[in-house]
mmCIF file of N, CA and C in Angstrom:
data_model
loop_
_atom_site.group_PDB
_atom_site.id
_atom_site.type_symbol
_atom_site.label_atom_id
_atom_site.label_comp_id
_atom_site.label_asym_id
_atom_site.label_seq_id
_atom_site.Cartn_x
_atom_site.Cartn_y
_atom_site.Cartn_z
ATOM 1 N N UNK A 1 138.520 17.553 130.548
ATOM 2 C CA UNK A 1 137.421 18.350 130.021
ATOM 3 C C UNK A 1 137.925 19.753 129.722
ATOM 4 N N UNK A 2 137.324 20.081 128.422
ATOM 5 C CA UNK A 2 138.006 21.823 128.225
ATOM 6 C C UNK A 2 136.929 22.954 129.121
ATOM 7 N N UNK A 3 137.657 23.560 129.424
ATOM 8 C CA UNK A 3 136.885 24.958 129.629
ATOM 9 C C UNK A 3 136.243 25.420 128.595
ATOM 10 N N UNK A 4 135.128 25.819 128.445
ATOM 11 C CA UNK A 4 134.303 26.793 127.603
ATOM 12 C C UNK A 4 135.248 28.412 127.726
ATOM 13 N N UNK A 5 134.934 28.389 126.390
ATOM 14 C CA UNK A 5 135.557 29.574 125.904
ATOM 15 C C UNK A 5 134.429 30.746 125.743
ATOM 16 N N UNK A 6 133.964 31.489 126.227
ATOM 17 C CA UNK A 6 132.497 32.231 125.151
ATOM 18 C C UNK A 6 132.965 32.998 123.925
ATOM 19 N N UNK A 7 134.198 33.524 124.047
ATOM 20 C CA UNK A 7 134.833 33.996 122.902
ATOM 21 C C UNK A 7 135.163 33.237 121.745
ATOM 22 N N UNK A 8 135.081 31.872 121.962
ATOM 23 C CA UNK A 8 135.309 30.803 120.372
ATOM 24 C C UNK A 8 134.299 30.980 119.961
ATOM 25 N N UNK A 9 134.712 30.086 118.615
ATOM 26 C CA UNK A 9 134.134 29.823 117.549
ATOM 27 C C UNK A 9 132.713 28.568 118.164
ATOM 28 N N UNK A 10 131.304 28.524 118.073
ATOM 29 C CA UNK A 10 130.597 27.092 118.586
ATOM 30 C C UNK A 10 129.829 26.739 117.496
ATOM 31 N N UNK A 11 129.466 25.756 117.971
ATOM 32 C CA UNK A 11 127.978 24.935 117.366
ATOM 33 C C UNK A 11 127.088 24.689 118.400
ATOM 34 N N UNK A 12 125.953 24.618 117.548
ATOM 35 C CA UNK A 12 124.945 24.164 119.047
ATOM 36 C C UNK A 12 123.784 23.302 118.134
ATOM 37 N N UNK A 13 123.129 22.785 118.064
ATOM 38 C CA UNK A 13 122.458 22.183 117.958
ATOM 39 C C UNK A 13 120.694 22.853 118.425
ATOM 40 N N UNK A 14 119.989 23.302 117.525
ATOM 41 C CA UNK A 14 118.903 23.642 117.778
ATOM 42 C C UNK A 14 117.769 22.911 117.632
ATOM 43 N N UNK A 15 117.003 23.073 118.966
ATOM 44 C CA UNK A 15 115.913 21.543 118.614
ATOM 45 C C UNK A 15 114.770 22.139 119.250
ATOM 46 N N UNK A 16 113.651 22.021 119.159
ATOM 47 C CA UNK A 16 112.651 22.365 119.293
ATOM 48 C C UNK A 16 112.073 22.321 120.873
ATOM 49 N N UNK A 17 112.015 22.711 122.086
ATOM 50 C CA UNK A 17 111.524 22.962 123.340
ATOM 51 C C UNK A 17 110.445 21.762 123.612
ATOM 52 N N UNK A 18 109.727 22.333 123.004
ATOM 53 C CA UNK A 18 108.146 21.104 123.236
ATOM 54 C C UNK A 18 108.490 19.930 122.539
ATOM 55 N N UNK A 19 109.746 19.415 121.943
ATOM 56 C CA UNK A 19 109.824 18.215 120.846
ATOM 57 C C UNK A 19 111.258 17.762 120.533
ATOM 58 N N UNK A 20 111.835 17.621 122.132
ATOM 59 C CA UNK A 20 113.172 17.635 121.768
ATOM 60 C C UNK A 20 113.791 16.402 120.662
ATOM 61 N N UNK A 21 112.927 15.089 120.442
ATOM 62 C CA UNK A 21 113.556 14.136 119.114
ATOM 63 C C UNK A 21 112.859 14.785 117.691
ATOM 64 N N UNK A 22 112.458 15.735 117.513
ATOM 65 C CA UNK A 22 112.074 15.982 116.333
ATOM 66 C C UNK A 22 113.412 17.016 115.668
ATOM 67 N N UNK A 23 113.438 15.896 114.657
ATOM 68 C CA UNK A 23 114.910 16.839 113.652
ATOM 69 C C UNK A 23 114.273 17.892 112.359
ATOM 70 N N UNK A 24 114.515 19.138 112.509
ATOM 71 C CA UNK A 24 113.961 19.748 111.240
ATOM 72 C C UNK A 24 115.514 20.566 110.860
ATOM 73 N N UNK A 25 115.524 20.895 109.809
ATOM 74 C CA UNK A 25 116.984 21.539 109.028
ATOM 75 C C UNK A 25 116.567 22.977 109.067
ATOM 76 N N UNK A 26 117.916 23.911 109.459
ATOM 77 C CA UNK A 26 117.439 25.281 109.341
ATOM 78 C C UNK A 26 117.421 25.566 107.954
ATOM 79 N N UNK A 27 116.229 26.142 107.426
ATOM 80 C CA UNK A 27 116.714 26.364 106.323
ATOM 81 C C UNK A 27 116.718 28.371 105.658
ATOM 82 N N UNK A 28 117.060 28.717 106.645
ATOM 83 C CA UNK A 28 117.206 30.492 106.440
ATOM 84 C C UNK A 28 117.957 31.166 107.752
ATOM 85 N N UNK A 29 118.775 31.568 107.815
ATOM 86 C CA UNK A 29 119.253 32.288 109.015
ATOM 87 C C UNK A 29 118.705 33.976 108.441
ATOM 88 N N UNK A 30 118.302 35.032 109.530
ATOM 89 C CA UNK A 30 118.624 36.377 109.294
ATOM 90 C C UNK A 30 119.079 36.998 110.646
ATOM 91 N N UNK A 31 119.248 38.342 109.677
ATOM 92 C CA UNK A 31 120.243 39.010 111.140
ATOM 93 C C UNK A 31 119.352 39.840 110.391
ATOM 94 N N UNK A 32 118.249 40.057 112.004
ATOM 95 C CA UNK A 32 117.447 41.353 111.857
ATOM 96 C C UNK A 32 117.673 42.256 113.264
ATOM 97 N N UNK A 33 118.358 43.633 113.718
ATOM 98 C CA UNK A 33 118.552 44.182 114.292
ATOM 99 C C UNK A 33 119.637 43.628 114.541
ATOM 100 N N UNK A 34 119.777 43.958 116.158
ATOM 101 C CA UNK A 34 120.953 42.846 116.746
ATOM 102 C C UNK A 34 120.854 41.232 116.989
ATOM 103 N N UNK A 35 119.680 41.035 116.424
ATOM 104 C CA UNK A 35 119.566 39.783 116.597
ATOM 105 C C UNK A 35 119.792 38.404 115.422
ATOM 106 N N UNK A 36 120.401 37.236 115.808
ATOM 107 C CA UNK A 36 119.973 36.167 114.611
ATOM 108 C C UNK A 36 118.948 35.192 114.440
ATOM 109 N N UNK A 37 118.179 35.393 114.202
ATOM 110 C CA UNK A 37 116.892 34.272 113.626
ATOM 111 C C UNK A 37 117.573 33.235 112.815
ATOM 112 N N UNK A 38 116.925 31.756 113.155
ATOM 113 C CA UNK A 38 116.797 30.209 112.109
ATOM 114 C C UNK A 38 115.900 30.342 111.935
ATOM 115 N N UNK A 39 115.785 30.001 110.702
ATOM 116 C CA UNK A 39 114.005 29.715 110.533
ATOM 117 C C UNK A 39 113.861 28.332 110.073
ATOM 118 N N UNK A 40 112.893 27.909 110.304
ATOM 119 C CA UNK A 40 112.716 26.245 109.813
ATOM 120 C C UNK A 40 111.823 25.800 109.263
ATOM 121 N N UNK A 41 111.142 25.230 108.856
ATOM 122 C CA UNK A 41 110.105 24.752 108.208
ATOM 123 C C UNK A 41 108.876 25.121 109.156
ATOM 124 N N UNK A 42 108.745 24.714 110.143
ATOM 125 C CA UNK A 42 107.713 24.903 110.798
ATOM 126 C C UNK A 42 107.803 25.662 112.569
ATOM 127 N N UNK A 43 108.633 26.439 112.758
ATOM 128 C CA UNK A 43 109.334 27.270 113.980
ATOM 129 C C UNK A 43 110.557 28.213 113.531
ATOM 130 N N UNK A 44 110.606 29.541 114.395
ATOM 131 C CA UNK A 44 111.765 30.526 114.233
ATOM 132 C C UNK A 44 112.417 30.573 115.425
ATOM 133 N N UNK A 45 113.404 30.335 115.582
ATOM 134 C CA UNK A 45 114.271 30.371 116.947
ATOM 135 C C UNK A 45 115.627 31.733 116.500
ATOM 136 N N UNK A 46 115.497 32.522 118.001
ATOM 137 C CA UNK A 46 116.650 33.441 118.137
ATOM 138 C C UNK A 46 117.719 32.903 118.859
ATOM 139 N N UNK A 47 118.895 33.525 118.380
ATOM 140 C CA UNK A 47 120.235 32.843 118.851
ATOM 141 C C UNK A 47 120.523 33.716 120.275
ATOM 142 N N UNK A 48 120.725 33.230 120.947
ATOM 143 C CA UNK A 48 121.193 33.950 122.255
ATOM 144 C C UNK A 48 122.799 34.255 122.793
ATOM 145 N N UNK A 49 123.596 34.621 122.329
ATOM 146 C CA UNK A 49 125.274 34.381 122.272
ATOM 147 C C UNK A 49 125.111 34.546 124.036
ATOM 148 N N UNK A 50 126.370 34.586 124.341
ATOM 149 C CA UNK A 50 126.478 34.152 125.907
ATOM 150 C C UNK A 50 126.653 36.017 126.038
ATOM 151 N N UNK A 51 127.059 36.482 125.553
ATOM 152 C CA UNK A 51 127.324 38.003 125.616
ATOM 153 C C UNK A 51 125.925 38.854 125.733
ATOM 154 N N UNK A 52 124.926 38.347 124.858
ATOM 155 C CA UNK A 52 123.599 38.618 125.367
ATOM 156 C C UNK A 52 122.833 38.094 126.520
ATOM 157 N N UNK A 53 123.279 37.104 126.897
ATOM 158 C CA UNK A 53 122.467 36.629 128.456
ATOM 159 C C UNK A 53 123.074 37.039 129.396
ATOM 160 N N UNK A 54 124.344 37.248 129.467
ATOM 161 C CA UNK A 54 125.853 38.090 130.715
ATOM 162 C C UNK A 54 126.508 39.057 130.124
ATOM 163 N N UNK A 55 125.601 40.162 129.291
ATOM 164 C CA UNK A 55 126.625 41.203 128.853
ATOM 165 C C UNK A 55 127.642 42.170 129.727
ATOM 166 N N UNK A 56 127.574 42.218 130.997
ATOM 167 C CA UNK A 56 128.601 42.334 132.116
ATOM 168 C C UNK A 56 130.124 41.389 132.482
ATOM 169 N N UNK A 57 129.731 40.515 131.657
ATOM 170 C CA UNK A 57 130.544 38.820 131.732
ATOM 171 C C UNK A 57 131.302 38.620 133.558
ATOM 172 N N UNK A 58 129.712 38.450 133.973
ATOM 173 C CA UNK A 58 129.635 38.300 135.422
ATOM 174 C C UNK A 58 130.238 36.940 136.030
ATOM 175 N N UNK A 59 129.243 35.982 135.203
ATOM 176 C CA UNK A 59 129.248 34.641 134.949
ATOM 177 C C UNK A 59 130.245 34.174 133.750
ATOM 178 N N UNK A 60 131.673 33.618 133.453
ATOM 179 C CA UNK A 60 132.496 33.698 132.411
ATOM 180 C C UNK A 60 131.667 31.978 131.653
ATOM 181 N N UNK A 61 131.378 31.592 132.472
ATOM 182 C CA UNK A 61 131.075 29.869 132.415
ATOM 183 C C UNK A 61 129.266 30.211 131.467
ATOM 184 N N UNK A 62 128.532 30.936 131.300
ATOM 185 C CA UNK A 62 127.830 31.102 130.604
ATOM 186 C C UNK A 62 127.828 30.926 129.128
ATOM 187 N N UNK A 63 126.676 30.032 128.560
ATOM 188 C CA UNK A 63 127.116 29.403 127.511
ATOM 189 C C UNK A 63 126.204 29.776 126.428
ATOM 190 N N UNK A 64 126.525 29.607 125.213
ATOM 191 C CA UNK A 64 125.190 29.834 124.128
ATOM 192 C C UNK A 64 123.609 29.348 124.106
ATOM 193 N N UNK A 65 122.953 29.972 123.805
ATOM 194 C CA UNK A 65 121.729 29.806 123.837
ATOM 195 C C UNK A 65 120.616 30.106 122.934
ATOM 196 N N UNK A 66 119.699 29.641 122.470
ATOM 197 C CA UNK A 66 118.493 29.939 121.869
ATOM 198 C C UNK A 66 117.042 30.019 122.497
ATOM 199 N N UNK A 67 115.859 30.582 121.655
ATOM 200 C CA UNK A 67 115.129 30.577 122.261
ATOM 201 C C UNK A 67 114.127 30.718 120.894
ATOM 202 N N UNK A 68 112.855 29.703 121.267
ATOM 203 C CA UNK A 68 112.200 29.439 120.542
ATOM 204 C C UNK A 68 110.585 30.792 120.303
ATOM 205 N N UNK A 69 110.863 31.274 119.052
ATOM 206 C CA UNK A 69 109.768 32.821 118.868
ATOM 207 C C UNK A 69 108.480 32.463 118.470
ATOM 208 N N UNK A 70 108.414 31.173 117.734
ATOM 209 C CA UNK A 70 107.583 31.623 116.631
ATOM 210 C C UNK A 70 107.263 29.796 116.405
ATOM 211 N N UNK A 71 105.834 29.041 116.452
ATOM 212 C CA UNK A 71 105.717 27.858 116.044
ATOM 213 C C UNK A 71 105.280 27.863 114.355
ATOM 214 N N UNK A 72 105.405 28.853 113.944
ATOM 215 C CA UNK A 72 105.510 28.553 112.370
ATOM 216 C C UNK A 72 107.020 29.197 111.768
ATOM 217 N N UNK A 73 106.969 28.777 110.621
ATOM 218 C CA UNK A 73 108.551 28.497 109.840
ATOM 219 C C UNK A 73 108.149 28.828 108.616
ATOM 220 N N UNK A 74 108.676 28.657 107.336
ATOM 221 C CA UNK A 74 108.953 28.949 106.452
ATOM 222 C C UNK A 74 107.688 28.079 105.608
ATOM 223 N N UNK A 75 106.983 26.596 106.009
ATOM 224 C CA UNK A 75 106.091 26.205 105.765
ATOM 225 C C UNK A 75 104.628 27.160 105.722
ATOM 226 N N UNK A 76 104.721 27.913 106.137
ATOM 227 C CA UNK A 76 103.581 29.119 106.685
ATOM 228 C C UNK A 76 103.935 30.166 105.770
ATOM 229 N N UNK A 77 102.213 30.078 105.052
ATOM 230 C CA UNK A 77 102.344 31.401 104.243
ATOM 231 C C UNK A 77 102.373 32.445 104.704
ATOM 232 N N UNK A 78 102.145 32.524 106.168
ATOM 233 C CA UNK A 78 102.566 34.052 106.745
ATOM 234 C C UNK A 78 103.660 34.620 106.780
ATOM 235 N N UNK A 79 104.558 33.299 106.745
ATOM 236 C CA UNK A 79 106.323 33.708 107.063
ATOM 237 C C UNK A 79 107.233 33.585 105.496
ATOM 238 N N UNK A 80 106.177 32.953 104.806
ATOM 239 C CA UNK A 80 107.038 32.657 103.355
ATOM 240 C C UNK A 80 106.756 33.942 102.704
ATOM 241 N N UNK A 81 105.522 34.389 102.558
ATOM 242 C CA UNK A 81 104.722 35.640 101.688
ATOM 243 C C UNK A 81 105.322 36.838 102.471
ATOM 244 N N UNK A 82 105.825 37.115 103.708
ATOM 245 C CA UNK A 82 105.870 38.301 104.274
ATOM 246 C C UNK A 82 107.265 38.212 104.362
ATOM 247 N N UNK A 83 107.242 37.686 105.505
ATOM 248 C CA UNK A 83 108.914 38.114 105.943
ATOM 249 C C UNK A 83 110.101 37.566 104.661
ATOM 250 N N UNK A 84 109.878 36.031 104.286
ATOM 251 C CA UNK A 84 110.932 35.665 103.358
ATOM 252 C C UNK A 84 111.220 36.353 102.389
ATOM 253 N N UNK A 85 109.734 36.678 101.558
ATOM 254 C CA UNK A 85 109.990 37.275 99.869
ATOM 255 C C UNK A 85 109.950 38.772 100.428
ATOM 256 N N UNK A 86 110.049 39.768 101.903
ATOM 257 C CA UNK A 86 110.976 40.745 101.882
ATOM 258 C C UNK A 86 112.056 40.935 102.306
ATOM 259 N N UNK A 87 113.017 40.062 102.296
ATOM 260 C CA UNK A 87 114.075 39.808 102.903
ATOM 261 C C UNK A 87 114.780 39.701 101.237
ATOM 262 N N UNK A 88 114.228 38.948 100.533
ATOM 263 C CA UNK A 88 114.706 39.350 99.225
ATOM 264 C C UNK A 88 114.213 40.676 98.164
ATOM 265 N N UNK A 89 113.398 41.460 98.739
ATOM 266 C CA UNK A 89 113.022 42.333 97.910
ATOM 267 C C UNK A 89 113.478 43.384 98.514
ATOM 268 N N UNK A 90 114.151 43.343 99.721
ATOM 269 C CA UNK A 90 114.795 44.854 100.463
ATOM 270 C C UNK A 90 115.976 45.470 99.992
ATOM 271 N N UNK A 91 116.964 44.402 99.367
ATOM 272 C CA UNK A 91 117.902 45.091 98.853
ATOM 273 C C UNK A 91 117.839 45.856 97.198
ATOM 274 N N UNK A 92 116.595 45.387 96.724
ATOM 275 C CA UNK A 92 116.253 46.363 95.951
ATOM 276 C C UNK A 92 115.715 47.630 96.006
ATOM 277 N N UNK A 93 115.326 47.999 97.097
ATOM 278 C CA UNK A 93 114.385 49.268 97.553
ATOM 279 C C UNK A 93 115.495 49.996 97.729
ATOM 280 N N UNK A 94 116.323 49.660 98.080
ATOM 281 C CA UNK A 94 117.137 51.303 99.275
ATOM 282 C C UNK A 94 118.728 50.128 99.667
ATOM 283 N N UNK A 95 119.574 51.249 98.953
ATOM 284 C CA UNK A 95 120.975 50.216 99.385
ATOM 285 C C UNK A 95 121.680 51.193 100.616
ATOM 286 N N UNK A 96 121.470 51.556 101.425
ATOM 287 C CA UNK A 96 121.455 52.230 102.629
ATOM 288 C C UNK A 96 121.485 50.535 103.626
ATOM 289 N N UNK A 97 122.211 50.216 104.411
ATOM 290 C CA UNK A 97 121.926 49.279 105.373
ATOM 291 C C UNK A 97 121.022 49.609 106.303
ATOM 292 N N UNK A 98 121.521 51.004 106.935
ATOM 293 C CA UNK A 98 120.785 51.453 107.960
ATOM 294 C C UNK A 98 119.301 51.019 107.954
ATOM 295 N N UNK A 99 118.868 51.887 106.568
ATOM 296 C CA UNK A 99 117.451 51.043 105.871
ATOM 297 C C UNK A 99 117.427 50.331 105.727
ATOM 298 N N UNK A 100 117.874 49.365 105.108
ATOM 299 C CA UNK A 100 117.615 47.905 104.941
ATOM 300 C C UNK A 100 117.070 47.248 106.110
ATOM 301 N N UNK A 101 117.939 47.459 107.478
ATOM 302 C CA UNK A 101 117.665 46.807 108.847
ATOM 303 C C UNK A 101 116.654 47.460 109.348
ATOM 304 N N UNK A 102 116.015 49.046 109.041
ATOM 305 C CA UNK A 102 115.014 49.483 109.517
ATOM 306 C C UNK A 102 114.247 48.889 109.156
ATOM 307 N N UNK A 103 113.958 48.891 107.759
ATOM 308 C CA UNK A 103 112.889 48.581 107.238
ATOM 309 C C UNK A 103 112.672 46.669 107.381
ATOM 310 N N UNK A 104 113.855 45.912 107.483
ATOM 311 C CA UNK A 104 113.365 44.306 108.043
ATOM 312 C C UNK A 104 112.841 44.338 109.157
ATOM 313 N N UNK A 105 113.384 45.690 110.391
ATOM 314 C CA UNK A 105 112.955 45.174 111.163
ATOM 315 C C UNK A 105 111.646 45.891 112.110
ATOM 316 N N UNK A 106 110.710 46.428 111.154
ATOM 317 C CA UNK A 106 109.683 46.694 110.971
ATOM 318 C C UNK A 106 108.609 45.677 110.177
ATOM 319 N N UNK A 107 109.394 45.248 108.990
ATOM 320 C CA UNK A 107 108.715 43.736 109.030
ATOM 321 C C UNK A 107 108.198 42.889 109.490
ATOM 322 N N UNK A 108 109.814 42.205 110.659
ATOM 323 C CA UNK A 108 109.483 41.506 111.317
ATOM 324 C C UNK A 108 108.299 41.825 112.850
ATOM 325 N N UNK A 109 108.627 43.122 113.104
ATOM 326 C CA UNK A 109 107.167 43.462 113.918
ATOM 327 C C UNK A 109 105.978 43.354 113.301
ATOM 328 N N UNK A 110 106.191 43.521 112.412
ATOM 329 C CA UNK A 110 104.437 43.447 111.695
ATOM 330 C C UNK A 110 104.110 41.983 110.816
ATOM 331 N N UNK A 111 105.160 40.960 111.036
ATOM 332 C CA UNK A 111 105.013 39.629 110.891
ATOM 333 C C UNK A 111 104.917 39.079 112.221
ATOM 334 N N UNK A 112 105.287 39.129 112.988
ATOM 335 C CA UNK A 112 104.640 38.876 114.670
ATOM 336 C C UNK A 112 103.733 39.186 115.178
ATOM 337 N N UNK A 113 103.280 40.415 114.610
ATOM 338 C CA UNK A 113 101.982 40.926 115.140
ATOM 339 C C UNK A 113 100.889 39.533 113.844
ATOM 340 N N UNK A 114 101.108 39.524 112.913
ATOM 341 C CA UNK A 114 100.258 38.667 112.120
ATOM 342 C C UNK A 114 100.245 37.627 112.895
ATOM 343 N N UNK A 115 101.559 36.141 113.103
ATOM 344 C CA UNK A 115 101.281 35.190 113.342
ATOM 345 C C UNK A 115 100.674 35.161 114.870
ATOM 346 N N UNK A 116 100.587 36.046 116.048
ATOM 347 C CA UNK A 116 99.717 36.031 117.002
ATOM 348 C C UNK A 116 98.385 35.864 116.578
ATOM 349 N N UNK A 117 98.297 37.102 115.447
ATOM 350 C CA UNK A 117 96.553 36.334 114.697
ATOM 351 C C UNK A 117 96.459 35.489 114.174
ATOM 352 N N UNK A 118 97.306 34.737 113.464
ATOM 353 C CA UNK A 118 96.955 33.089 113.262
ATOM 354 C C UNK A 118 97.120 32.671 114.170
ATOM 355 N N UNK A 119 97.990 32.625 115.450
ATOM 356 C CA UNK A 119 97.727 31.835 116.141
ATOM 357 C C UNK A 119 96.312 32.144 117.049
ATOM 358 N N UNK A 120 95.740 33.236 117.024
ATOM 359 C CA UNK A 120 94.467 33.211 117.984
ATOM 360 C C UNK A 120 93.283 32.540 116.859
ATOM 361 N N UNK A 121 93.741 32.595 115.701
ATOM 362 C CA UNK A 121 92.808 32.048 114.470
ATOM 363 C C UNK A 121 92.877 30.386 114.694
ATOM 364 N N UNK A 122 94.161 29.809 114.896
ATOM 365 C CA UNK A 122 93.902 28.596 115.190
ATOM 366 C C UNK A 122 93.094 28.061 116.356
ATOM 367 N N UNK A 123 93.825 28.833 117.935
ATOM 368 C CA UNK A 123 92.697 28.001 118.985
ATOM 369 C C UNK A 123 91.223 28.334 118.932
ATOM 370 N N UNK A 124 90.916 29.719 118.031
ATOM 371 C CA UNK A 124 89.463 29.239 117.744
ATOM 372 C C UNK A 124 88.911 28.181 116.781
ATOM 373 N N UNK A 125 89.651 28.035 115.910
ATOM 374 C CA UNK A 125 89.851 26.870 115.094
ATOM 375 C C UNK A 125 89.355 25.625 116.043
ATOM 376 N N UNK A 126 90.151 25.396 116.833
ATOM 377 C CA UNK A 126 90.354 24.159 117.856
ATOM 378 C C UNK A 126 88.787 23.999 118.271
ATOM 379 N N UNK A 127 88.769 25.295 118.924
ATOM 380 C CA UNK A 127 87.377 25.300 119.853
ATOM 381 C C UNK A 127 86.301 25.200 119.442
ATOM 382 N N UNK A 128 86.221 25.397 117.995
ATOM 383 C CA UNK A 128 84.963 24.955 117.215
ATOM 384 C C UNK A 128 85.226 23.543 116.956
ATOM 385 N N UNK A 129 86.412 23.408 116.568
ATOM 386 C CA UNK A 129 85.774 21.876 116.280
ATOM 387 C C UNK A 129 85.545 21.162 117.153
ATOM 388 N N UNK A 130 85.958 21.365 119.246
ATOM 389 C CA UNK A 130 86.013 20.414 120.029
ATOM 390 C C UNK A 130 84.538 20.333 120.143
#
């Protein structure tokens, strides 16, 4: 058996928490702040490198990780209309990176703050119809 390296090159396989046989394709990665987002059709998962869970590298045997943000994806007009089509319209505004990442990642706060309201829009959803 090899030793884990945290310094290589990996793959990991991202699968959904609540649904581990369900296969969906990433179909958008971003790097907003220090962080990397997948986005998928219907969920956004952040990448967790082993350097972010043991940035002391206490634990050397610590391994990659994700973590699931968001149960809508790219299927969701909240995430297609907001965050996607400004992710392509930012590098037209301001070719400054600094900006660029400010301004995505002010986005993405104010696209999280939205899908909490769809999601409180759905379980009332629910509760009327039960």
């Amino acid at each position: 058996m090899r030793k884990f390296n945290r310094d290589s090159a990996f793959s990991i396989a991202v699968k959904d928490p609540d649904n581990l046989d369900k296969q969906e394709a990433i179909l958008e990665s971003l790097v907003i702040g220090d962080s990397l987002y997948l986005i998928k059709a219907n969920s956004i998962y952040r990448m967790l490198t082993a350097d972010s869970i043991d940035p002391e590298r206490t634990e050397l045997g610590t391994k990659h990780s994700y973590e699931k943000v968001a149960d809508f994806g790219c299927s969701s007009e909240y995430v297609a209309r907001v965050l996607m089509q400004a992710v392509k319209l930012v590098p037209f505004i301001n070719s400054s990176d600094a900006e660029k990442d400010e301004i995505l990642s002010h986005i993405w706060g104010l696209n999280s703050q939205l899908l909490n309201c769809r999601n409180v829009v759905s379980e009332l959803e629910h509760l009327y119809q039960d």
